[in-house]
Coordinates of C-alpha atoms in Angstrom, one line a residue:
M1 CA 34.2 -163.9 -191.1
L2 CA 37.7 -165.1 -191.6
T3 CA 40.0 -162.7 -193.5
M4 CA 42.0 -163.7 -196.5
T5 CA 45.4 -163.1 -194.8
E6 CA 44.7 -165.7 -192.1
F7 CA 44.9 -168.7 -194.4
S8 CA 45.9 -167.3 -197.8
K9 CA 48.6 -169.2 -199.8
V10 CA 51.6 -167.7 -201.6
F11 CA 52.5 -168.9 -205.1
N12 CA 55.7 -168.0 -206.8
D13 CA 54.6 -167.1 -210.3
N14 CA 57.1 -166.5 -213.1
I15 CA 55.1 -163.6 -214.5
H16 CA 53.6 -161.8 -211.4
G17 CA 56.1 -162.8 -208.7
H18 CA 54.9 -163.9 -205.3
I19 CA 51.1 -163.8 -205.4
S20 CA 48.6 -164.5 -202.5
L21 CA 45.4 -166.3 -203.3
H22 CA 42.3 -166.6 -201.1
P23 CA 42.0 -169.8 -199.1
L24 CA 38.7 -170.7 -200.9
C25 CA 40.5 -170.4 -204.2
V26 CA 43.2 -172.7 -202.8
T27 CA 40.5 -175.2 -201.9
I28 CA 39.3 -175.2 -205.5
I29 CA 42.9 -175.4 -206.8
D30 CA 43.6 -178.5 -204.7
T31 CA 40.9 -180.6 -206.5
P32 CA 41.8 -183.2 -209.2
E33 CA 39.5 -181.4 -211.7
F34 CA 41.4 -178.2 -211.3
Q35 CA 44.8 -180.0 -211.2
R36 CA 44.0 -181.5 -214.6
L37 CA 44.7 -178.1 -216.1
R38 CA 48.4 -178.8 -215.5
N39 CA 48.1 -181.3 -218.4
I40 CA 46.3 -179.1 -220.9
K41 CA 48.5 -177.0 -223.2
Q42 CA 47.4 -173.4 -223.2
L43 CA 48.6 -172.8 -226.8
G44 CA 47.3 -176.1 -228.3
T45 CA 49.7 -177.5 -230.9
T46 CA 51.8 -174.3 -230.9
Y47 CA 54.4 -176.1 -228.8
L48 CA 55.1 -178.4 -231.8
V49 CA 56.3 -175.3 -233.7
Y50 CA 57.6 -173.1 -230.8
H51 CA 59.2 -175.7 -228.6
C52 CA 59.0 -173.5 -225.4
A53 CA 55.3 -172.9 -225.8
S54 CA 54.4 -175.7 -223.4
I55 CA 52.7 -173.7 -220.7
N56 CA 49.5 -175.0 -219.3
R57 CA 46.0 -173.7 -218.4
F58 CA 46.9 -174.2 -214.7
E59 CA 49.4 -171.3 -214.3
H60 CA 47.3 -169.0 -216.5
S61 CA 44.2 -169.5 -214.4
L62 CA 46.1 -168.6 -211.2
G63 CA 47.4 -165.5 -212.9
V64 CA 43.9 -164.4 -214.0
C65 CA 42.6 -165.0 -210.4
Y66 CA 45.4 -162.8 -209.0
L67 CA 44.9 -160.0 -211.5
A68 CA 41.2 -160.0 -210.9
G69 CA 41.8 -159.1 -207.3
Q70 CA 44.5 -156.6 -208.2
I71 CA 42.3 -154.5 -210.5
I72 CA 39.4 -154.5 -208.0
D73 CA 41.8 -153.1 -205.4
A74 CA 43.0 -150.5 -207.9
L75 CA 39.5 -149.4 -209.0
C76 CA 38.4 -149.1 -205.3
C77 CA 41.5 -147.0 -204.6
N78 CA 41.1 -144.7 -207.7
S79 CA 37.4 -144.3 -207.5
G80 CA 37.2 -143.0 -203.9
N81 CA 33.9 -143.3 -202.2
E82 CA 32.0 -143.6 -205.4
I83 CA 32.0 -147.4 -205.4
C84 CA 31.9 -150.1 -202.7
V85 CA 32.9 -153.6 -203.5
T86 CA 32.1 -156.1 -200.8
P87 CA 34.7 -158.8 -199.9
E88 CA 32.2 -161.4 -201.1
E89 CA 31.8 -159.7 -204.5
K90 CA 35.6 -159.5 -204.9
L91 CA 36.0 -163.2 -204.0
C92 CA 33.4 -164.1 -206.6
V93 CA 35.3 -162.3 -209.3
E94 CA 38.6 -163.9 -208.2
I95 CA 37.0 -167.4 -208.3
A96 CA 35.5 -166.6 -211.8
G97 CA 39.1 -165.7 -212.9
L98 CA 40.4 -168.9 -211.4
C99 CA 37.8 -171.1 -213.0
H100 CA 37.1 -169.4 -216.3
D101 CA 39.1 -172.0 -218.2
L102 CA 38.2 -175.0 -216.0
G103 CA 36.2 -176.6 -218.8
H104 CA 38.8 -176.7 -221.5
G105 CA 39.4 -179.9 -223.3
P106 CA 42.7 -181.4 -224.6
L107 CA 45.0 -178.8 -226.2
S108 CA 42.6 -176.0 -225.3
H109 CA 40.9 -174.3 -228.2
S110 CA 42.1 -177.1 -230.6
W111 CA 39.5 -179.3 -228.9
E112 CA 36.7 -176.9 -229.7
K113 CA 37.8 -176.9 -233.3
Y114 CA 37.9 -180.7 -233.3
L115 CA 34.3 -180.8 -232.0
K116 CA 33.2 -178.3 -234.7
A117 CA 34.8 -180.5 -237.3
S118 CA 32.8 -183.4 -235.9
G119 CA 29.6 -181.3 -236.3
I120 CA 29.3 -180.2 -232.7
D121 CA 29.0 -176.6 -231.5
W122 CA 30.6 -176.4 -228.0
K123 CA 32.0 -173.6 -225.9
H124 CA 34.6 -174.1 -223.1
E125 CA 33.1 -171.2 -221.1
E126 CA 29.8 -173.0 -220.6
N127 CA 31.7 -176.2 -219.8
S128 CA 33.7 -174.3 -217.2
I129 CA 30.5 -173.4 -215.3
K130 CA 29.4 -177.0 -215.5
M131 CA 32.8 -178.2 -214.2
L132 CA 32.7 -175.7 -211.3
K133 CA 29.2 -176.9 -210.3
Y134 CA 30.5 -180.5 -210.5
V135 CA 33.5 -179.7 -208.3
I136 CA 31.3 -178.0 -205.7
E137 CA 28.9 -180.9 -205.5
K138 CA 31.4 -183.7 -205.7
Y139 CA 33.6 -182.4 -202.8
E140 CA 30.7 -180.8 -200.9
L141 CA 32.3 -177.4 -200.9
Q142 CA 29.0 -175.6 -199.9
K143 CA 30.3 -175.3 -196.3
E144 CA 33.6 -173.8 -197.5
F145 CA 31.7 -171.2 -199.6
N146 CA 29.4 -170.4 -196.7
K147 CA 32.4 -170.0 -194.4
Y148 CA 33.4 -167.0 -196.5
G149 CA 29.9 -165.5 -196.8
L150 CA 29.1 -167.0 -200.3
S151 CA 25.6 -168.4 -200.7
M152 CA 24.8 -171.1 -203.3
D153 CA 21.7 -169.5 -204.6
Y154 CA 23.2 -166.0 -205.2
H155 CA 27.0 -165.7 -205.1
V156 CA 27.7 -168.9 -206.9
E157 CA 25.3 -167.9 -209.7
L158 CA 27.1 -164.5 -209.7
I159 CA 30.4 -166.4 -210.3
Y160 CA 28.9 -168.1 -213.3
E161 CA 27.8 -164.7 -214.7
F162 CA 31.3 -163.2 -214.2
I163 CA 32.8 -166.2 -216.2
I164 CA 30.5 -165.4 -219.1
G165 CA 31.0 -161.6 -218.7
E166 CA 27.4 -160.6 -218.6
G167 CA 24.3 -161.1 -216.4
T168 CA 21.5 -159.5 -214.4
L169 CA 22.3 -160.2 -210.8
L170 CA 24.5 -157.1 -210.3
K171 CA 23.6 -153.6 -211.3
K172 CA 25.1 -151.4 -208.6
N173 CA 28.6 -152.8 -209.3
H174 CA 28.0 -153.7 -213.0
F175 CA 31.6 -152.9 -213.8
L176 CA 32.6 -156.2 -212.2
Y177 CA 31.3 -158.0 -215.3
Q178 CA 34.1 -156.3 -217.3
I179 CA 37.0 -157.8 -215.3
V180 CA 37.4 -161.4 -216.3
S181 CA 35.6 -161.4 -219.7
N182 CA 34.8 -158.0 -221.0
K183 CA 32.0 -158.2 -223.5
N184 CA 31.9 -154.4 -223.8
N185 CA 35.3 -153.6 -225.3
G186 CA 37.6 -156.7 -224.8
I187 CA 39.8 -155.1 -222.1
D188 CA 40.1 -157.7 -219.3
V189 CA 42.6 -159.5 -217.0
D190 CA 42.3 -162.7 -219.0
K191 CA 44.1 -161.0 -221.9
W192 CA 46.6 -159.2 -219.7
D193 CA 47.8 -162.5 -218.2
Y194 CA 48.0 -164.5 -221.4
F195 CA 49.7 -161.6 -223.3
L196 CA 52.6 -161.7 -220.8
R197 CA 52.6 -165.4 -220.2
D198 CA 52.4 -166.4 -223.8
G199 CA 54.8 -163.7 -224.9
K200 CA 57.5 -165.0 -222.4
C201 CA 57.3 -168.6 -223.5
L202 CA 57.3 -167.6 -227.2
N203 CA 60.2 -165.2 -226.6
L204 CA 58.2 -162.3 -228.1
S205 CA 58.5 -158.8 -226.6
I206 CA 55.3 -157.5 -225.0
S207 CA 55.3 -153.7 -224.8
F208 CA 51.8 -153.3 -223.3
D209 CA 51.9 -152.3 -219.6
Y210 CA 48.9 -153.5 -217.7
K211 CA 50.2 -152.1 -214.4
R212 CA 50.3 -148.6 -215.7
L213 CA 46.8 -149.0 -217.1
M214 CA 45.5 -150.1 -213.7
K215 CA 47.0 -147.0 -212.1
F216 CA 45.0 -144.8 -214.5
S217 CA 41.7 -146.7 -214.3
R218 CA 38.5 -145.8 -212.4
V219 CA 34.8 -146.5 -212.4
V220 CA 32.5 -143.9 -214.1
L221 CA 28.8 -143.8 -215.1
D222 CA 28.4 -144.7 -218.7
P223 CA 26.3 -141.9 -220.3
K224 CA 24.8 -144.4 -222.7
S225 CA 23.7 -147.2 -220.4
N226 CA 23.7 -145.3 -217.2
L227 CA 25.6 -148.2 -215.6
P228 CA 28.9 -148.0 -213.8
V229 CA 31.8 -149.2 -216.1
I230 CA 35.6 -149.1 -216.1
A231 CA 37.2 -146.1 -217.7
F232 CA 40.8 -145.0 -218.3
R233 CA 42.7 -141.7 -218.4
D234 CA 42.7 -140.1 -221.8
K235 CA 46.5 -140.3 -222.0
E236 CA 46.2 -144.2 -221.8
A237 CA 44.6 -144.4 -225.3
R238 CA 48.0 -145.3 -226.9
N239 CA 48.6 -147.9 -224.2
I240 CA 45.3 -149.6 -224.9
Y241 CA 45.8 -149.4 -228.7
D242 CA 49.1 -151.1 -228.0
M243 CA 47.3 -153.8 -226.1
F244 CA 45.2 -154.7 -229.2
R245 CA 48.3 -154.5 -231.4
V246 CA 50.1 -157.0 -229.1
R247 CA 47.1 -159.4 -229.4
S248 CA 47.3 -159.1 -233.2
D249 CA 51.0 -159.7 -233.2
L250 CA 50.6 -162.9 -231.1
H251 CA 48.0 -164.2 -233.4
C252 CA 50.0 -163.5 -236.6
R253 CA 53.4 -164.7 -235.3
A254 CA 52.3 -167.7 -233.2
Y255 CA 48.6 -168.7 -232.6
Q256 CA 47.7 -168.6 -236.3
H257 CA 51.1 -169.2 -237.8
T258 CA 50.9 -171.4 -240.9
A259 CA 52.9 -174.2 -239.4
V260 CA 50.7 -174.1 -236.2
Q261 CA 47.6 -174.4 -238.4
N262 CA 49.2 -177.4 -240.1
T263 CA 49.8 -179.2 -236.8
E264 CA 46.4 -178.4 -235.6
L265 CA 44.8 -179.8 -238.7
M266 CA 46.7 -183.0 -238.2
F267 CA 45.6 -183.1 -234.5
I268 CA 42.0 -182.7 -235.5
D269 CA 42.3 -185.4 -238.1
I270 CA 43.8 -187.8 -235.5
L271 CA 40.9 -187.3 -233.2
L272 CA 38.4 -187.7 -236.1
K273 CA 40.0 -191.0 -237.0
A274 CA 40.0 -192.1 -233.3
E275 CA 36.6 -190.7 -232.1
K276 CA 34.5 -193.9 -232.7
Y277 CA 37.0 -196.2 -231.0
F278 CA 38.6 -194.2 -228.3
T279 CA 36.3 -194.3 -225.2
I280 CA 36.2 -192.7 -221.8
Q281 CA 34.7 -194.8 -219.0
I282 CA 33.1 -193.0 -216.0
S283 CA 32.6 -194.3 -212.5
S284 CA 29.2 -195.8 -213.3
G285 CA 30.8 -197.9 -216.0
V286 CA 29.2 -196.0 -218.9
K287 CA 31.5 -195.3 -221.8
F288 CA 31.6 -192.3 -224.0
S289 CA 33.4 -191.8 -227.4
L290 CA 35.5 -188.8 -227.9
N291 CA 32.8 -186.8 -229.6
E292 CA 30.3 -187.7 -226.8
A293 CA 32.5 -186.9 -223.8
H294 CA 31.3 -183.2 -223.8
T295 CA 27.8 -184.5 -222.9
N296 CA 29.0 -185.8 -219.5
I297 CA 31.0 -183.6 -217.1
E298 CA 32.7 -186.5 -215.4
A299 CA 33.9 -187.8 -218.7
M300 CA 35.2 -184.4 -219.6
S301 CA 37.0 -184.2 -216.2
Y302 CA 39.1 -187.3 -217.3
L303 CA 40.3 -185.7 -220.6
T304 CA 43.6 -184.0 -220.9
D305 CA 46.4 -183.9 -223.4
H306 CA 47.3 -187.5 -222.4
I307 CA 44.8 -188.8 -225.0
L308 CA 47.5 -188.4 -227.6
Y309 CA 49.8 -190.8 -225.7
D310 CA 46.9 -193.2 -225.1
I311 CA 46.3 -193.3 -228.9
Q312 CA 50.0 -193.6 -229.6
Y313 CA 50.6 -196.6 -227.3
S314 CA 47.3 -198.3 -227.9
H315 CA 47.2 -201.8 -229.3
D316 CA 43.6 -201.4 -230.5
P317 CA 43.7 -202.2 -234.3
N318 CA 40.8 -199.8 -234.8
L319 CA 43.2 -196.9 -233.8
K320 CA 45.7 -197.9 -236.5
E321 CA 45.0 -195.0 -238.8
A322 CA 45.0 -192.5 -236.0
K323 CA 48.3 -193.9 -234.8
I324 CA 49.9 -193.6 -238.2
L325 CA 48.9 -190.0 -238.5
L326 CA 50.0 -189.2 -235.0
N327 CA 53.4 -190.7 -235.7
R328 CA 53.6 -188.5 -238.8
L329 CA 52.9 -185.5 -236.6
L330 CA 55.5 -186.4 -234.0
S331 CA 58.1 -187.1 -236.6
R332 CA 57.4 -183.8 -238.4
D333 CA 56.1 -185.4 -241.5
L334 CA 53.5 -182.7 -241.8
Y335 CA 50.9 -181.9 -244.4
K336 CA 52.5 -180.2 -247.4
F337 CA 51.8 -176.5 -247.6
V338 CA 50.4 -175.5 -251.0
G339 CA 49.6 -171.8 -250.7
S340 CA 47.9 -168.8 -249.0
Y341 CA 45.1 -166.7 -250.4
N342 CA 44.3 -163.3 -249.0
L343 CA 40.6 -162.6 -249.0
L344 CA 41.0 -158.8 -248.5
I345 CA 42.9 -158.7 -251.8
I346 CA 40.8 -161.1 -253.7
N347 CA 37.4 -159.8 -252.7
K348 CA 37.0 -156.5 -250.8
E349 CA 33.4 -157.5 -249.9
V350 CA 34.6 -160.5 -247.9
Y351 CA 35.6 -158.7 -244.7
G352 CA 33.7 -158.8 -241.4
N353 CA 32.4 -161.7 -239.4
L354 CA 29.4 -162.2 -241.8
I355 CA 31.1 -165.2 -243.3
D356 CA 30.7 -168.7 -241.9
I357 CA 34.4 -169.5 -242.0
N358 CA 33.9 -173.2 -241.4
H359 CA 31.5 -173.4 -244.3
L360 CA 34.0 -171.6 -246.5
T361 CA 37.0 -173.8 -245.6
E362 CA 34.9 -177.0 -245.9
S363 CA 33.4 -176.0 -249.3
L364 CA 36.9 -175.1 -250.6
K365 CA 38.3 -178.4 -249.3
N366 CA 35.5 -180.3 -251.1
E367 CA 36.1 -178.4 -254.3
L368 CA 39.8 -179.2 -254.3
T369 CA 39.2 -182.9 -253.4
K370 CA 36.7 -183.2 -256.2
N371 CA 39.2 -181.8 -258.8
F372 CA 42.3 -183.7 -257.6
Q373 CA 40.9 -186.9 -256.0
I374 CA 43.3 -186.5 -253.1
E375 CA 42.7 -185.1 -249.6
F376 CA 43.3 -181.4 -248.8
G377 CA 43.4 -179.5 -245.5
V378 CA 42.1 -175.9 -245.5
S379 CA 42.5 -173.5 -242.6
A380 CA 42.0 -169.8 -242.1
T381 CA 44.0 -167.0 -240.5
W382 CA 41.1 -165.0 -239.3
L383 CA 42.0 -162.1 -237.1
N384 CA 39.7 -159.7 -235.4
S385 CA 40.4 -156.7 -233.2
G386 CA 39.8 -158.6 -229.9
S387 CA 36.7 -156.5 -229.3
P388 CA 33.0 -156.9 -230.1
L389 CA 33.5 -153.8 -232.3
K390 CA 35.6 -153.4 -235.4
Y391 CA 37.6 -150.6 -233.7
P392 CA 37.8 -151.4 -229.9
L393 CA 38.8 -147.9 -228.9
E394 CA 35.4 -146.8 -230.1
N395 CA 33.8 -148.5 -227.1
V396 CA 36.3 -147.5 -224.4
L397 CA 35.4 -144.7 -222.0
F398 CA 38.2 -142.2 -221.2
F399 CA 38.2 -139.5 -218.6
K400 CA 40.2 -136.3 -218.3
K401 CA 42.5 -135.3 -215.6
Q402 CA 40.6 -133.7 -212.7
S403 CA 41.5 -130.2 -211.6
C404 CA 42.3 -129.5 -207.9
D405 CA 39.0 -127.7 -207.3
S406 CA 36.8 -130.2 -209.1
E407 CA 35.3 -133.4 -207.7
S408 CA 33.4 -134.4 -210.8
V409 CA 34.8 -136.7 -213.5
I410 CA 34.8 -135.4 -217.0
I411 CA 34.3 -137.9 -219.8
D412 CA 36.6 -137.4 -222.8
D413 CA 34.7 -137.8 -226.0
T414 CA 37.7 -137.6 -228.3
P415 CA 37.3 -140.1 -231.2
Y416 CA 40.5 -142.1 -230.5
Q417 CA 39.6 -144.7 -233.1
N418 CA 40.3 -142.0 -235.7
L419 CA 43.6 -141.0 -234.0
Y420 CA 44.8 -144.6 -233.9
P421 CA 43.4 -146.3 -237.0
M422 CA 43.8 -150.1 -237.3
N423 CA 45.5 -151.3 -240.4
E424 CA 43.3 -154.0 -242.0
L425 CA 46.1 -156.4 -242.8
D426 CA 47.5 -156.2 -239.3
F427 CA 44.3 -156.3 -237.3
F428 CA 41.8 -158.0 -239.6
K429 CA 43.8 -160.5 -241.6
R430 CA 41.7 -162.8 -243.8
E431 CA 43.8 -165.5 -245.3
I432 CA 43.0 -169.1 -246.4
N433 CA 45.8 -171.6 -246.2
V434 CA 45.8 -174.9 -248.2
F435 CA 47.7 -178.1 -247.5
S436 CA 48.0 -181.4 -249.3
K437 CA 47.5 -184.2 -246.8
Q438 CA 49.1 -187.0 -248.8
F439 CA 52.1 -185.8 -250.9
K440 CA 53.8 -182.7 -252.2
L441 CA 52.3 -181.3 -255.4
N442 CA 54.3 -180.5 -258.5
G443 CA 54.5 -177.1 -260.1
S444 CA 51.6 -177.6 -262.6
Q445 CA 49.4 -179.0 -259.8
I446 CA 50.1 -176.0 -257.6
K447 CA 49.2 -173.6 -260.5
E448 CA 45.9 -175.5 -260.9
V449 CA 45.2 -175.3 -257.2
N450 CA 45.9 -171.5 -257.4
L451 CA 43.4 -171.1 -260.2
I452 CA 40.7 -173.1 -258.4
C453 CA 41.2 -171.3 -255.1
N454 CA 41.2 -167.8 -256.6
S455 CA 38.1 -168.6 -258.7
F456 CA 36.3 -170.1 -255.7
L457 CA 37.1 -167.2 -253.3
Q458 CA 36.3 -164.5 -255.8
N459 CA 32.8 -166.1 -256.4
F460 CA 32.2 -167.1 -252.8
K461 CA 29.1 -165.4 -251.4
P462 CA 28.9 -164.9 -247.6

């Protein structure tokens, strides 16, 4: 079998420096479907607020691919003879890291929110798997995969499981499921890359050090599941806590900034106004509307952020309303901010993820529209810890420093979630933001909105 170094390609990355990627990864990168990621903004409409936040999914995907290989090398080095990752398994994880965002639509997560507003439940991870299958079949990459020891019936399915972050094909090296998308505690290379990459373009300091964390990581047997998982030295608890704090900071200061939510609401409304008339035609001649494109992978492969320019420069009279709103967005004539309402203060019972936030915002919007006879936009700042659990350190395994005369790994059972408690307002912010879509409200109208919103939220039942 050919080794990676024979045909690997070096990329000069502004975050990780000069990185080498496997030739099979390069083959996937050099397809039009992957190259489309160059034209999909990683941070959605955030670039309309932070003008340098114009990075794309392309560079992030390369970074995650690189880090996936790096942590596997670190785990193999730190864990001694206790684990054995085959070159094929490592390559599968790297491809999963490379392709985990392959299925994103225009403006990344904003596209998912648009589809939800259109009544469609859609996840980009599932679409990434469909897109990778499409690429393999379209360009007949089966031979390329076989050249590096990857079979279609096992290894490619394993890649799909690594993208999702869970599966049943691998038990001996179960920890590999935690690398790209960690469903166990949220510590994965996807976060490590976007923390650094997003932080740099947003000019926000990122104190979390993933390189140090890799140095103090190893594979241990989880006493609960009896499966091999990734664990960290006990002294890294503060570093991991800082990782989740950084995530919260990025969400509060950028991703869920009030002005960003405003521009995203406008983007969604533009697509809703255009969805019946803007069509995507595939090679067979069949046309799909915007809210149908997700049902056909070829149609999705044609969609990038360019749809905004297509709408802006279109002469179709049916797109007039969408064009008017798009011109408002581009000329900074945004929806008028009315007020924010903190659910943690208003109603202590409204806390976890028990609430259907889309139902809440839609219900409040309808209530306001009914009372004022004008259109409102309602969005939510809805932070979580970045982990399946309320306190992510609760589900992280730590090990103690080994003594010179001991070969066994001792699991540290210190309750670090108690030592590093997470402030609710910093890590679990629950805030509803209200905007007027047509004009600025006067003082008495704003007071009336405040009364309606406070009353509605106090009486809202999850």
